Steps between C-alpha positions, in 0.01 A plus 500: 500500500378213710484515879837457665706577189699811418575591141845652455506748212819661376433812295770631268377817333596815314609786726228721348228265626644397836284757685184327379628145531579565866134594546406173329734306729344663805153388386627145443658496846162586653357174361787283613770515233864571570643742246833654419532781247828575321607703199578227246792677333668564836506127567600382153557693182718421201564545131345686323431729797540873445757494780823358362610424857214246519598302189716255688269427791408141580199344667690465829301763692169378357575141597603609849167681534308195378684279751442739787133589440390167347209642297206292385457731201690789345296799383649741243366794301754464218707222349871536560797330656330472838199323345731271301693412818175397668416272208850354503441405863172329412287756686145576379517837324200734493530784249275801556469640148411870496508572128486352151865397506502374140360819347729713715806310375391550140448877550844519659660325203326735258609818678785547750613138465634532145855556624704180429626473858150542637370241255747240625426584864126482435537160333697356791262645754199382305630142489526495879159665547326256267661208681356631827153530348514146363617346826310707754249314713253779431471829317279749682374762250390829653163511320269280294602667174861400562386159619358428155836585344688274741263208448528532122879467527511238775168314482613237751641749752290595806433875467262628770456879504664693782389863500715776646405565860514834678475636854220757478593657835812645338299677229275768645455868423534582870832318510625691195394831654681413822817424301461834324492684832811315615677587174554139394553418133520741209307826520202515263393817324219385274268734314134401486301359337755232430546147375784290639680217323724274706669241281846402382642516149694174527303290250423642158180303452359675807654846474423571135128531576577832670562636151120508465481767772601813304172509304305467825711768667440737209125467555540597868738800520370599846573156650850433630664164427780363719712193434700339780731230369815435302672237289697440181210618281451825694640727229271356232198573720616844613570606142127474431350609832730792579373693198189583704499776760261305723747213551771457763738212559581423864754222457509214750335552838624366832306189595271488686492849658507723192280258307235520773509879502478513121198270492335698780533827309408411142136525391498201263743211463563389141671182387569528128672172419531279195499183710491441875412211725422618855689825563543579868458873441144442383422331832674779691309772315168334579595465867574873501142544374599647167262442208701315237512491121692217336546329167310173472796269444640186661380447856397860568128418507571241772626756751253783439133514411392696194226748590532421871857588605599679181484504122657260252586618149633310203854541370581782258189698591599855600143622451374250757785590736406867481129426544563272797726748675252779437225287655707415809608859557161660454271251677638528853222292652563205267876531531476499879283190490745328266784583737319348796400195296859455390632488853237244605568288192875478563458446875263209446676326213872562538571506870803292600305265727287390207798475264697294754213257565441450127873450445533226760200317357631534144849364564400187690557288184863618498545370853408139422 
């Protein structure tokens, strides 16, 4: 932003991410932007929304918001009716892309999306989403790995990387212990030594990698494995993992209190995923000074450092998973150093002030 100008940024986002986008907006405000954050679907939703009551909505509320706030740009983290309304008004649309949308759609079609009604809904939704991608002023992939995918599909589309930011002051062991004393969040009763997984089962291409865990668990009967998460593929994962006495499923945890306490209590954080871009939980685990073990896929290597903040293993390698966990549990000095390195790494590279400054510089072409 040049001296004497104020950029007005309207942010229409998913309710699950509004907590973090508000932190982003606060960082942008500190450097002179004027931001407003709304839940996109609460402003404008429509067919094929899961809520039948939303099918007959119009863009009236969205247009009223555009008229009242007069944004210079509209920032979204998913393509939907709100994003389409912004394009229809001729507003520059910035799409923060968090995952490999195209692969995720294909996995959906091959699994839970085979139902005829779901197929039709997915087709209609996909047409609108693709239109938003094509006409957006910019697509902001969340990591370089995803950036390469975007640029291969839209070679003429500006696609600067925008990493996920995080407020490190919210993620401390002392803070989690204080919450524990106050009785906030779910009570934890973990048996040690333990490995904690914190990931959803919403996308099959990601979740199915957890099926490589049973062989690793069998090699480590004295190590307890906990999984916090849920999703439509939960039962497929639990069918394999629950056969082992050293496994326990915790379901979804309250965010952020129970998640903080969970990360503070586990000995090792493991991310066993078939594909991931820049998962927030990996940043959170490193801020909580947990040594991490993760599969070397997607953008994972961009938000941790192999051998410095944790250990990367290749997909479908239960032997390497077991060896890595054994190393992290039994070399307390190295694990402690990795935990401290991880916190420094995330603090330095993914703080909101840095993300906000990079964002403003990146989107200047969309303002001209």
